[in-house]
Amino acid sequence: MDLNQRLHDLGAEKRQEALSDREQMERMKKAVQSKISHRMVNKRWMPMPVVLSLLLTCFGMWFILPSIHLDQKQLPSSTEAPTSEVSRLDTESPTLEKSKFLVLDQRFSFASDFVKWMQRYTDYEIKQVTDSPFANVFQSTDQAVLLETNKGTVHVVFFPNSGEAERVEIDEDFTVRGQITFTFTGTKLNEGAAPLHATGPTYQYSHNNLLILSSNSDFVTTFRSRFAEFDTYRSIFENFELNFSEYTYLNDLKLKKIKVTPEEIKQKPERAIFRLRSSWWANPRLKDNPFIPKVGDRTPGLFVRTGTYDDVLSIYAAADGTHHLFRLSWDHENWMWAPVEHKQKPGKTKQSSS
C-alpha cells in the first residue's frame, strides 16, 4: 500500500471516529437532560406535601406556643392588664384573648381616653404613640400625637374647647408640581408655623375638640362613621335614662375572632358572650322576633354592663328616628342569644340613612 492510500484510509478512520464520538456525546447529552428533567419533576411535586406539613407544623408551633407560655413578665411594655372598665369576661377567661390598652408616655396622657376609644370602637391596631409636628402649629393647643397603626399613620390634635376643632379648615396649595403646601384657617397659628409641606393630599376630619389629619382617606371615612354611631349610642342611652359609662361596647368583629363550643359554654357560661353578634335578629330559630330591620335603620350596637357577662343590651335607631332597646339573654337550650325585653321611644332627631 502506498503512502497516499495509507493517509487516505487513516483520515477516513479518524473522521468515522470523530463522527462516532459526536453521536455518542449527543446520546449522552440527551440521557443527562432526560435524567435532570425527571429529577426536577420529582423534586417539584413529590416533596410538596412533606414541605407543606413541615411549614404548617413550624408555623403552628410558633403561633400557638407563645400564647400558652408567655407570662406577664414577657408581655410587651406597651400593654397592660384590663382596667376595671373592662367586663368580667376579660379577667375570668385566661385562655381567651384579652383586651389590652396601650400604656402611654406621661407626656401623652391627654390622649389616653381617645386611644382607648379607638381601640374599642375601631379595628385599627395602634402600634405606637409618638410626638406629632402639629403640636407646634396652633396657638390654642400644643397637644397632638402621631398614631402608628396597622393601616398607616394618623395625627390627632386635641383642642381645649368643645367644638373648636370643627371650625378649623385645611387650605392646600397644589399649584407647584411636586411641592404641596398647606395651612389652616378658622384658628390662629403660631408665628412661622405655616406653610407646611406634604408629599400628597392631607385629609381632615373634625369632631368636637378633635382634629384628625392623615394622608390616608380611609381614616376619615372610618372615624366619621364610628363617631356618628358613637353619638347615636350615647343619645339612645340618655333617652332610656341609662348611664353610658356603666356599659362596655362589644366590637362585633373582635367577638367573631374567638371561637367557642357548646361544651365550653356549659363549663364557663361567660364565654357565651363570644357567640353574640349585632345581627342576632337574623337567627332563623327566633320566634316572634320583634326586630325586623328596614332600609335606613342603623346597625344595632352591643353593650354589656361592666363587671358582668349576661347583662347585654342591643340598641339601634330606626330610620324614622325611633330608639329601640333590647335586653338579650343566652338561651342554653337553643344555643343562641334571644331578646327577653324590648323598649322603644321617639328619638330626639331623625336618623339619616347615609
mmCIF file of C-alpha atoms in Angstrom:
data_model
loop_
_atom_site.group_PDB
_atom_site.id
_atom_site.type_symbol
_atom_site.label_atom_id
_atom_site.label_comp_id
_atom_site.label_asym_id
_atom_site.label_seq_id
_atom_site.Cartn_x
_atom_site.Cartn_y
_atom_site.Cartn_z
ATOM 1 C CA MET A 1 0.000 0.000 0.000
ATOM 2 C CA ASP A 2 1.499 3.359 -0.988
ATOM 3 C CA LEU A 3 1.787 6.308 1.347
ATOM 4 C CA ASN A 4 -1.063 8.306 -0.200
ATOM 5 C CA GLN A 5 -3.514 5.428 0.140
ATOM 6 C CA ARG A 6 -2.450 4.862 3.729
ATOM 7 C CA LEU A 7 -3.009 8.534 4.596
ATOM 8 C CA HIS A 8 -6.419 8.472 2.889
ATOM 9 C CA ASP A 9 -7.541 5.409 4.858
ATOM 10 C CA LEU A 10 -6.247 6.880 8.116
ATOM 11 C CA GLY A 11 -8.146 10.137 7.514
ATOM 12 C CA ALA A 12 -11.363 8.253 6.818
ATOM 13 C CA GLU A 13 -10.912 6.237 10.019
ATOM 14 C CA LYS A 14 -10.384 9.364 12.106
ATOM 15 C CA ARG A 15 -13.439 11.045 10.561
ATOM 16 C CA GLN A 16 -15.532 7.999 11.427
ATOM 17 C CA GLU A 17 -14.216 8.019 14.996
ATOM 18 C CA ALA A 18 -14.972 11.726 15.300
ATOM 19 C CA LEU A 19 -18.494 11.153 13.979
ATOM 20 C CA SER A 20 -18.996 8.307 16.421
ATOM 21 C CA ASP A 21 -17.748 10.493 19.270
ATOM 22 C CA ARG A 22 -20.183 13.275 18.353
ATOM 23 C CA GLU A 23 -23.070 10.834 18.142
ATOM 24 C CA GLN A 24 -22.089 9.344 21.463
ATOM 25 C CA MET A 25 -21.853 12.809 23.018
ATOM 26 C CA GLU A 26 -25.310 13.683 21.692
ATOM 27 C CA ARG A 27 -26.723 10.474 23.132
ATOM 28 C CA MET A 28 -25.069 11.158 26.484
ATOM 29 C CA LYS A 29 -26.327 14.753 26.459
ATOM 30 C CA LYS A 30 -29.903 13.638 25.816
ATOM 31 C CA ALA A 31 -29.650 11.000 28.527
ATOM 32 C CA VAL A 32 -28.365 13.516 31.062
ATOM 33 C CA GLN A 33 -31.077 16.046 30.162
ATOM 34 C CA SER A 34 -33.695 13.347 30.496
ATOM 35 C CA LYS A 35 -32.456 12.406 33.965
ATOM 36 C CA ILE A 36 -32.296 16.043 35.047
ATOM 37 C CA SER A 37 -35.845 16.695 33.827
ATOM 38 C CA HIS A 38 -37.065 13.591 35.586
ATOM 39 C CA ARG A 39 -35.416 14.619 38.835
ATOM 40 C CA MET A 40 -36.732 18.180 38.557
ATOM 41 C CA VAL A 41 -40.263 16.884 38.145
ATOM 42 C CA ASN A 42 -39.856 14.654 41.151
ATOM 43 C CA LYS A 43 -38.346 17.434 43.232
ATOM 44 C CA ARG A 44 -41.016 19.867 42.161
ATOM 45 C CA TRP A 45 -44.003 17.757 43.014
ATOM 46 C CA MET A 46 -43.184 14.798 45.220
ATOM 47 C CA PRO A 47 -41.875 16.590 48.353
ATOM 48 C CA MET A 48 -44.565 19.307 48.421
ATOM 49 C CA PRO A 49 -46.850 17.572 50.937
ATOM 50 C CA VAL A 50 -43.863 16.995 53.165
ATOM 51 C CA VAL A 51 -42.690 20.603 52.808
ATOM 52 C CA LEU A 52 -46.171 21.963 53.478
ATOM 53 C CA SER A 53 -46.537 19.739 56.512
ATOM 54 C CA LEU A 54 -43.236 20.941 57.906
ATOM 55 C CA LEU A 55 -44.100 24.573 57.255
ATOM 56 C CA LEU A 56 -47.527 24.271 58.826
ATOM 57 C CA THR A 57 -46.091 22.428 61.798
ATOM 58 C CA CYS A 58 -43.414 25.069 62.354
ATOM 59 C CA PHE A 59 -45.935 27.888 61.908
ATOM 60 C CA GLY A 60 -48.363 26.226 64.273
ATOM 61 C CA MET A 61 -45.674 25.836 66.910
ATOM 62 C CA TRP A 62 -44.621 29.455 66.520
ATOM 63 C CA PHE A 63 -48.185 30.713 66.609
ATOM 64 C CA ILE A 64 -49.529 28.578 69.451
ATOM 65 C CA LEU A 65 -46.707 28.055 71.896
ATOM 66 C CA PRO A 66 -46.032 31.710 72.809
ATOM 67 C CA SER A 67 -49.707 32.267 73.650
ATOM 68 C CA ILE A 68 -49.561 29.327 76.055
ATOM 69 C CA HIS A 69 -46.261 30.000 77.735
ATOM 70 C CA LEU A 70 -45.977 33.795 77.875
ATOM 71 C CA ASP A 71 -46.409 35.214 81.350
ATOM 72 C CA GLN A 72 -46.927 38.794 82.478
ATOM 73 C CA LYS A 73 -43.174 39.497 82.602
ATOM 74 C CA GLN A 74 -42.779 38.563 78.938
ATOM 75 C CA LEU A 75 -45.561 40.801 77.660
ATOM 76 C CA PRO A 76 -44.510 43.930 75.734
ATOM 77 C CA SER A 77 -44.205 47.038 77.865
ATOM 78 C CA SER A 78 -46.789 48.745 75.646
ATOM 79 C CA THR A 79 -49.658 46.678 77.081
ATOM 80 C CA GLU A 80 -51.271 46.339 80.465
ATOM 81 C CA ALA A 81 -53.898 44.219 82.161
ATOM 82 C CA PRO A 82 -57.540 45.238 81.608
ATOM 83 C CA THR A 83 -58.802 48.050 83.805
ATOM 84 C CA SER A 84 -61.956 47.906 85.904
ATOM 85 C CA GLU A 85 -63.838 49.316 82.912
ATOM 86 C CA VAL A 86 -63.456 46.013 81.062
ATOM 87 C CA SER A 87 -66.121 43.389 81.698
ATOM 88 C CA ARG A 88 -65.540 40.298 83.812
ATOM 89 C CA LEU A 89 -65.152 38.059 80.793
ATOM 90 C CA ASP A 90 -61.704 39.584 80.223
ATOM 91 C CA THR A 91 -60.380 38.536 83.620
ATOM 92 C CA GLU A 92 -62.135 35.231 84.201
ATOM 93 C CA SER A 93 -61.084 33.534 80.967
ATOM 94 C CA PRO A 94 -57.267 33.385 80.948
ATOM 95 C CA THR A 95 -57.137 31.262 77.791
ATOM 96 C CA LEU A 96 -59.195 33.728 75.787
ATOM 97 C CA GLU A 97 -57.992 36.832 74.020
ATOM 98 C CA LYS A 98 -57.864 39.720 76.469
ATOM 99 C CA SER A 99 -58.457 43.418 75.957
ATOM 100 C CA LYS A 100 -55.226 45.353 76.227
ATOM 101 C CA PHE A 101 -54.822 49.102 76.269
ATOM 102 C CA LEU A 102 -51.655 50.892 75.313
ATOM 103 C CA VAL A 103 -49.676 52.379 78.150
ATOM 104 C CA LEU A 104 -48.929 55.933 77.052
ATOM 105 C CA ASP A 105 -45.971 58.041 77.985
ATOM 106 C CA GLN A 106 -46.925 60.575 80.652
ATOM 107 C CA ARG A 107 -46.462 63.329 78.063
ATOM 108 C CA PHE A 108 -49.395 61.902 76.102
ATOM 109 C CA SER A 109 -51.811 61.367 78.999
ATOM 110 C CA PHE A 110 -54.222 63.820 77.355
ATOM 111 C CA ALA A 111 -54.711 61.277 74.544
ATOM 112 C CA SER A 112 -55.438 58.300 76.806
ATOM 113 C CA ASP A 113 -59.237 58.361 76.542
ATOM 114 C CA PHE A 114 -59.169 58.757 72.770
ATOM 115 C CA VAL A 115 -56.676 55.911 72.321
ATOM 116 C CA LYS A 116 -58.875 53.606 74.430
ATOM 117 C CA TRP A 117 -61.932 54.667 72.453
ATOM 118 C CA MET A 118 -60.114 53.997 69.194
ATOM 119 C CA GLN A 119 -59.020 50.546 70.333
ATOM 120 C CA ARG A 120 -62.537 49.665 71.439
ATOM 121 C CA TYR A 121 -64.678 51.177 68.679
ATOM 122 C CA THR A 122 -62.474 50.626 65.618
ATOM 123 C CA ASP A 123 -60.473 47.765 64.183
ATOM 124 C CA TYR A 124 -57.210 49.697 63.991
ATOM 125 C CA GLU A 125 -54.261 48.205 65.833
ATOM 126 C CA ILE A 126 -52.273 51.019 67.431
ATOM 127 C CA LYS A 127 -48.600 50.095 67.420
ATOM 128 C CA GLN A 128 -47.043 53.273 68.783
ATOM 129 C CA VAL A 129 -47.916 56.767 70.014
ATOM 130 C CA THR A 130 -45.290 59.459 69.400
ATOM 131 C CA ASP A 131 -44.892 63.219 69.052
ATOM 132 C CA SER A 132 -46.724 64.972 66.244
ATOM 133 C CA PRO A 133 -45.310 68.058 64.488
ATOM 134 C CA PHE A 134 -48.801 69.577 64.654
ATOM 135 C CA ALA A 135 -48.194 70.200 68.359
ATOM 136 C CA ASN A 136 -46.238 73.297 67.265
ATOM 137 C CA VAL A 137 -48.768 74.691 64.790
ATOM 138 C CA PHE A 138 -51.790 76.040 66.698
ATOM 139 C CA GLN A 139 -51.742 78.854 69.251
ATOM 140 C CA SER A 140 -54.514 77.427 71.403
ATOM 141 C CA THR A 141 -53.029 73.952 71.893
ATOM 142 C CA ASP A 142 -49.771 72.052 71.927
ATOM 143 C CA GLN A 143 -51.462 68.697 72.480
ATOM 144 C CA ALA A 144 -51.088 66.437 69.443
ATOM 145 C CA VAL A 145 -49.985 62.855 68.861
ATOM 146 C CA LEU A 146 -48.951 60.701 65.929
ATOM 147 C CA LEU A 147 -50.555 57.253 65.978
ATOM 148 C CA GLU A 148 -48.843 54.469 64.069
ATOM 149 C CA THR A 149 -51.357 51.756 63.180
ATOM 150 C CA ASN A 150 -51.594 48.632 61.073
ATOM 151 C CA LYS A 151 -53.269 50.747 58.358
ATOM 152 C CA GLY A 152 -50.901 53.718 58.336
ATOM 153 C CA THR A 153 -50.341 56.839 60.419
ATOM 154 C CA VAL A 154 -52.780 59.457 61.655
ATOM 155 C CA HIS A 155 -52.274 62.739 63.537
ATOM 156 C CA VAL A 156 -54.743 63.778 66.235
ATOM 157 C CA VAL A 157 -54.802 67.337 67.606
ATOM 158 C CA PHE A 158 -56.657 67.993 70.872
ATOM 159 C CA PHE A 159 -58.135 71.482 71.239
ATOM 160 C CA PRO A 160 -59.096 72.784 74.705
ATOM 161 C CA ASN A 161 -62.630 73.905 73.872
ATOM 162 C CA SER A 162 -65.613 71.895 72.703
ATOM 163 C CA GLY A 163 -66.377 72.457 69.021
ATOM 164 C CA GLU A 164 -63.145 74.371 68.409
ATOM 165 C CA ALA A 165 -61.715 71.746 66.050
ATOM 166 C CA GLU A 166 -64.843 71.884 63.899
ATOM 167 C CA ARG A 167 -64.051 75.487 62.944
ATOM 168 C CA VAL A 168 -60.621 74.547 61.585
ATOM 169 C CA GLU A 169 -60.251 74.038 57.836
ATOM 170 C CA ILE A 170 -57.212 72.909 55.868
ATOM 171 C CA ASP A 171 -56.187 75.051 52.874
ATOM 172 C CA GLU A 172 -53.933 73.200 50.411
ATOM 173 C CA ASP A 173 -51.921 74.647 47.511
ATOM 174 C CA PHE A 174 -51.197 72.319 44.578
ATOM 175 C CA THR A 175 -50.033 74.995 42.096
ATOM 176 C CA VAL A 176 -46.359 73.969 42.201
ATOM 177 C CA ARG A 177 -45.999 70.442 40.880
ATOM 178 C CA GLY A 178 -44.388 68.121 43.415
ATOM 179 C CA GLN A 179 -44.400 70.806 46.104
ATOM 180 C CA ILE A 180 -47.671 70.666 48.010
ATOM 181 C CA THR A 181 -48.071 73.215 50.782
ATOM 182 C CA PHE A 182 -50.946 73.818 53.161
ATOM 183 C CA THR A 183 -52.107 75.942 56.059
ATOM 184 C CA PHE A 184 -55.148 76.162 58.323
ATOM 185 C CA THR A 185 -57.967 78.674 58.602
ATOM 186 C CA GLY A 186 -60.533 79.182 61.356
ATOM 187 C CA THR A 187 -57.966 79.407 64.144
ATOM 188 C CA LYS A 188 -54.761 81.259 64.965
ATOM 189 C CA LEU A 189 -51.436 79.652 64.112
ATOM 190 C CA ASN A 190 -48.052 80.058 65.735
ATOM 191 C CA GLU A 191 -45.744 82.500 64.016
ATOM 192 C CA GLY A 192 -43.765 80.786 61.278
ATOM 193 C CA ALA A 193 -45.758 77.544 61.556
ATOM 194 C CA ALA A 194 -47.176 77.828 58.039
ATOM 195 C CA PRO A 195 -46.960 76.987 55.255
ATOM 196 C CA LEU A 196 -46.490 73.294 55.926
ATOM 197 C CA HIS A 197 -45.274 70.830 53.305
ATOM 198 C CA ALA A 198 -46.634 67.461 52.207
ATOM 199 C CA THR A 199 -45.928 64.881 49.519
ATOM 200 C CA GLY A 200 -49.619 64.265 48.847
ATOM 201 C CA PRO A 201 -53.123 65.356 49.856
ATOM 202 C CA THR A 202 -53.878 65.696 53.574
ATOM 203 C CA TYR A 203 -57.337 64.508 54.616
ATOM 204 C CA GLN A 204 -59.094 66.144 57.558
ATOM 205 C CA TYR A 205 -61.897 65.147 59.893
ATOM 206 C CA SER A 206 -63.049 67.236 62.850
ATOM 207 C CA HIS A 207 -65.214 66.095 65.731
ATOM 208 C CA ASN A 208 -65.914 68.321 68.705
ATOM 209 C CA ASN A 209 -62.434 69.204 70.009
ATOM 210 C CA LEU A 210 -60.539 66.635 67.904
ATOM 211 C CA LEU A 211 -58.780 67.437 64.634
ATOM 212 C CA ILE A 212 -57.749 64.292 62.740
ATOM 213 C CA LEU A 213 -55.255 64.532 59.860
ATOM 214 C CA SER A 214 -53.868 61.792 57.622
ATOM 215 C CA SER A 215 -52.636 61.090 54.104
ATOM 216 C CA ASN A 216 -54.920 58.021 54.155
ATOM 217 C CA SER A 217 -58.534 58.914 53.387
ATOM 218 C CA ASP A 218 -59.748 55.641 54.944
ATOM 219 C CA PHE A 219 -59.134 57.112 58.397
ATOM 220 C CA VAL A 220 -61.547 59.953 57.659
ATOM 221 C CA THR A 221 -64.219 57.552 56.411
ATOM 222 C CA THR A 222 -63.834 55.257 59.416
ATOM 223 C CA PHE A 223 -63.800 57.985 62.060
ATOM 224 C CA ARG A 224 -66.777 59.782 60.531
ATOM 225 C CA SER A 225 -68.791 56.546 60.616
ATOM 226 C CA ARG A 226 -67.693 55.451 64.080
ATOM 227 C CA PHE A 227 -68.193 58.843 65.715
ATOM 228 C CA ALA A 228 -71.686 59.069 64.187
ATOM 229 C CA GLU A 229 -72.536 55.652 65.644
ATOM 230 C CA PHE A 230 -70.955 56.566 68.978
ATOM 231 C CA ASP A 231 -73.033 59.752 69.249
ATOM 232 C CA THR A 232 -76.182 57.821 68.332
ATOM 233 C CA TYR A 233 -75.489 55.203 71.009
ATOM 234 C CA ARG A 234 -74.974 57.893 73.649
ATOM 235 C CA SER A 235 -78.246 59.583 72.747
ATOM 236 C CA ILE A 236 -80.115 56.265 72.981
ATOM 237 C CA PHE A 237 -78.662 55.612 76.444
ATOM 238 C CA GLU A 238 -79.716 59.098 77.550
ATOM 239 C CA ASN A 239 -83.185 58.583 76.081
ATOM 240 C CA PHE A 240 -83.676 55.428 78.165
ATOM 241 C CA GLU A 241 -82.066 57.090 81.216
ATOM 242 C CA LEU A 242 -79.157 54.666 81.336
ATOM 243 C CA ASN A 243 -75.616 55.545 82.387
ATOM 244 C CA PHE A 244 -73.422 55.141 79.314
ATOM 245 C CA SER A 245 -70.254 54.849 81.420
ATOM 246 C CA GLU A 246 -71.594 51.732 83.175
ATOM 247 C CA TYR A 247 -71.508 49.692 79.974
ATOM 248 C CA THR A 248 -68.741 48.356 77.748
ATOM 249 C CA TYR A 249 -69.075 48.364 73.978
ATOM 250 C CA LEU A 250 -68.658 44.972 72.310
ATOM 251 C CA ASN A 251 -66.880 45.123 68.966
ATOM 252 C CA ASP A 252 -68.651 42.702 66.640
ATOM 253 C CA LEU A 253 -65.573 41.911 64.544
ATOM 254 C CA LYS A 254 -63.424 41.220 67.593
ATOM 255 C CA LEU A 255 -66.043 38.873 69.051
ATOM 256 C CA LYS A 256 -66.009 36.833 65.845
ATOM 257 C CA LYS A 257 -62.292 36.149 66.180
ATOM 258 C CA ILE A 258 -62.846 33.942 69.232
ATOM 259 C CA LYS A 259 -64.493 30.588 68.588
ATOM 260 C CA VAL A 260 -66.286 28.724 71.368
ATOM 261 C CA THR A 261 -68.159 25.427 71.505
ATOM 262 C CA PRO A 262 -71.326 24.450 73.420
ATOM 263 C CA GLU A 263 -69.194 22.325 75.742
ATOM 264 C CA GLU A 264 -67.014 25.316 76.641
ATOM 265 C CA ILE A 265 -70.067 27.458 77.336
ATOM 266 C CA LYS A 266 -71.548 24.763 79.585
ATOM 267 C CA GLN A 267 -68.366 24.774 81.646
ATOM 268 C CA LYS A 268 -67.937 28.560 81.607
ATOM 269 C CA PRO A 269 -71.193 30.410 80.812
ATOM 270 C CA GLU A 270 -69.354 33.736 80.459
ATOM 271 C CA ARG A 271 -67.921 32.505 77.159
ATOM 272 C CA ALA A 272 -71.362 32.747 75.572
ATOM 273 C CA ILE A 273 -70.579 36.428 75.052
ATOM 274 C CA PHE A 274 -68.357 35.391 72.142
ATOM 275 C CA ARG A 275 -71.403 33.991 70.332
ATOM 276 C CA LEU A 276 -73.039 37.401 70.377
ATOM 277 C CA ARG A 277 -73.495 39.233 67.063
ATOM 278 C CA SER A 278 -75.052 42.545 66.102
ATOM 279 C CA SER A 279 -77.120 40.515 63.618
ATOM 280 C CA TRP A 280 -78.618 38.325 66.380
ATOM 281 C CA TRP A 281 -82.072 39.119 64.996
ATOM 282 C CA ALA A 282 -81.297 37.166 61.787
ATOM 283 C CA ASN A 283 -81.255 33.811 63.597
ATOM 284 C CA PRO A 284 -83.985 31.709 61.902
ATOM 285 C CA ARG A 285 -84.713 29.927 65.200
ATOM 286 C CA LEU A 286 -86.065 33.114 66.768
ATOM 287 C CA LYS A 287 -89.841 33.055 67.099
ATOM 288 C CA ASP A 288 -91.978 36.204 67.159
ATOM 289 C CA ASN A 289 -88.903 38.346 66.597
ATOM 290 C CA PRO A 290 -89.866 41.960 67.424
ATOM 291 C CA PHE A 291 -86.989 43.384 65.398
ATOM 292 C CA ILE A 292 -87.322 43.329 61.625
ATOM 293 C CA PRO A 293 -84.738 45.738 60.131
ATOM 294 C CA LYS A 294 -85.812 48.201 57.480
ATOM 295 C CA VAL A 295 -83.933 50.251 54.933
ATOM 296 C CA GLY A 296 -82.300 53.162 56.720
ATOM 297 C CA ASP A 297 -82.188 51.544 60.169
ATOM 298 C CA ARG A 298 -78.875 51.762 61.971
ATOM 299 C CA THR A 299 -76.856 48.639 62.722
ATOM 300 C CA PRO A 300 -77.515 47.591 66.332
ATOM 301 C CA GLY A 301 -74.786 48.319 68.854
ATOM 302 C CA LEU A 302 -73.948 45.727 71.501
ATOM 303 C CA PHE A 303 -73.120 46.607 75.113
ATOM 304 C CA VAL A 304 -72.517 44.588 78.264
ATOM 305 C CA ARG A 305 -72.781 46.028 81.751
ATOM 306 C CA THR A 306 -69.275 46.409 83.109
ATOM 307 C CA GLY A 307 -68.393 43.601 85.513
ATOM 308 C CA THR A 308 -70.951 41.160 84.086
ATOM 309 C CA TYR A 309 -71.271 38.893 81.078
ATOM 310 C CA ASP A 310 -75.044 38.330 80.914
ATOM 311 C CA ASP A 311 -76.486 41.862 81.200
ATOM 312 C CA VAL A 312 -76.421 42.589 77.470
ATOM 313 C CA LEU A 313 -78.101 45.385 75.527
ATOM 314 C CA SER A 314 -78.688 45.709 71.801
ATOM 315 C CA ILE A 315 -79.660 49.242 70.781
ATOM 316 C CA TYR A 316 -80.363 50.904 67.465
ATOM 317 C CA ALA A 317 -82.049 53.895 65.894
ATOM 318 C CA ALA A 318 -84.701 53.259 63.258
ATOM 319 C CA ALA A 319 -84.921 55.275 60.062
ATOM 320 C CA ASP A 320 -87.961 57.144 61.435
ATOM 321 C CA GLY A 321 -85.933 58.279 64.461
ATOM 322 C CA THR A 322 -87.370 55.795 66.958
ATOM 323 C CA HIS A 323 -84.904 54.460 69.513
ATOM 324 C CA HIS A 324 -85.033 50.741 70.306
ATOM 325 C CA LEU A 325 -83.509 48.845 73.228
ATOM 326 C CA PHE A 326 -83.390 45.066 73.586
ATOM 327 C CA ARG A 327 -82.189 43.111 76.575
ATOM 328 C CA LEU A 328 -80.681 39.839 75.432
ATOM 329 C CA SER A 329 -80.251 36.577 77.296
ATOM 330 C CA TRP A 330 -78.332 33.437 76.417
ATOM 331 C CA ASP A 331 -80.670 30.567 75.505
ATOM 332 C CA HIS A 332 -78.805 27.435 76.650
ATOM 333 C CA GLU A 333 -81.286 25.066 75.020
ATOM 334 C CA ASN A 334 -81.117 26.612 71.546
ATOM 335 C CA TRP A 335 -77.542 27.893 71.934
ATOM 336 C CA MET A 336 -78.286 31.461 70.871
ATOM 337 C CA TRP A 337 -78.860 34.977 72.173
ATOM 338 C CA ALA A 338 -82.532 35.905 72.279
ATOM 339 C CA PRO A 339 -84.434 39.066 73.298
ATOM 340 C CA VAL A 340 -86.181 38.995 76.674
ATOM 341 C CA GLU A 341 -87.260 42.651 76.770
ATOM 342 C CA HIS A 342 -87.956 45.330 74.178
ATOM 343 C CA LYS A 343 -88.434 49.054 74.740
ATOM 344 C CA GLN A 344 -88.826 51.897 72.283
ATOM 345 C CA LYS A 345 -89.050 55.674 72.476
ATOM 346 C CA PRO A 346 -89.178 58.517 69.971
ATOM 347 C CA GLY A 347 -85.685 59.825 69.322
ATOM 348 C CA LYS A 348 -84.713 63.471 69.517
ATOM 349 C CA THR A 349 -83.666 63.634 65.871
ATOM 350 C CA LYS A 350 -84.444 61.595 62.785
ATOM 351 C CA GLN A 351 -81.584 59.341 61.740
ATOM 352 C CA SER A 352 -80.059 59.676 58.309
ATOM 353 C CA SER A 353 -79.730 56.524 56.208
ATOM 354 C CA SER A 354 -76.413 57.639 54.784
#
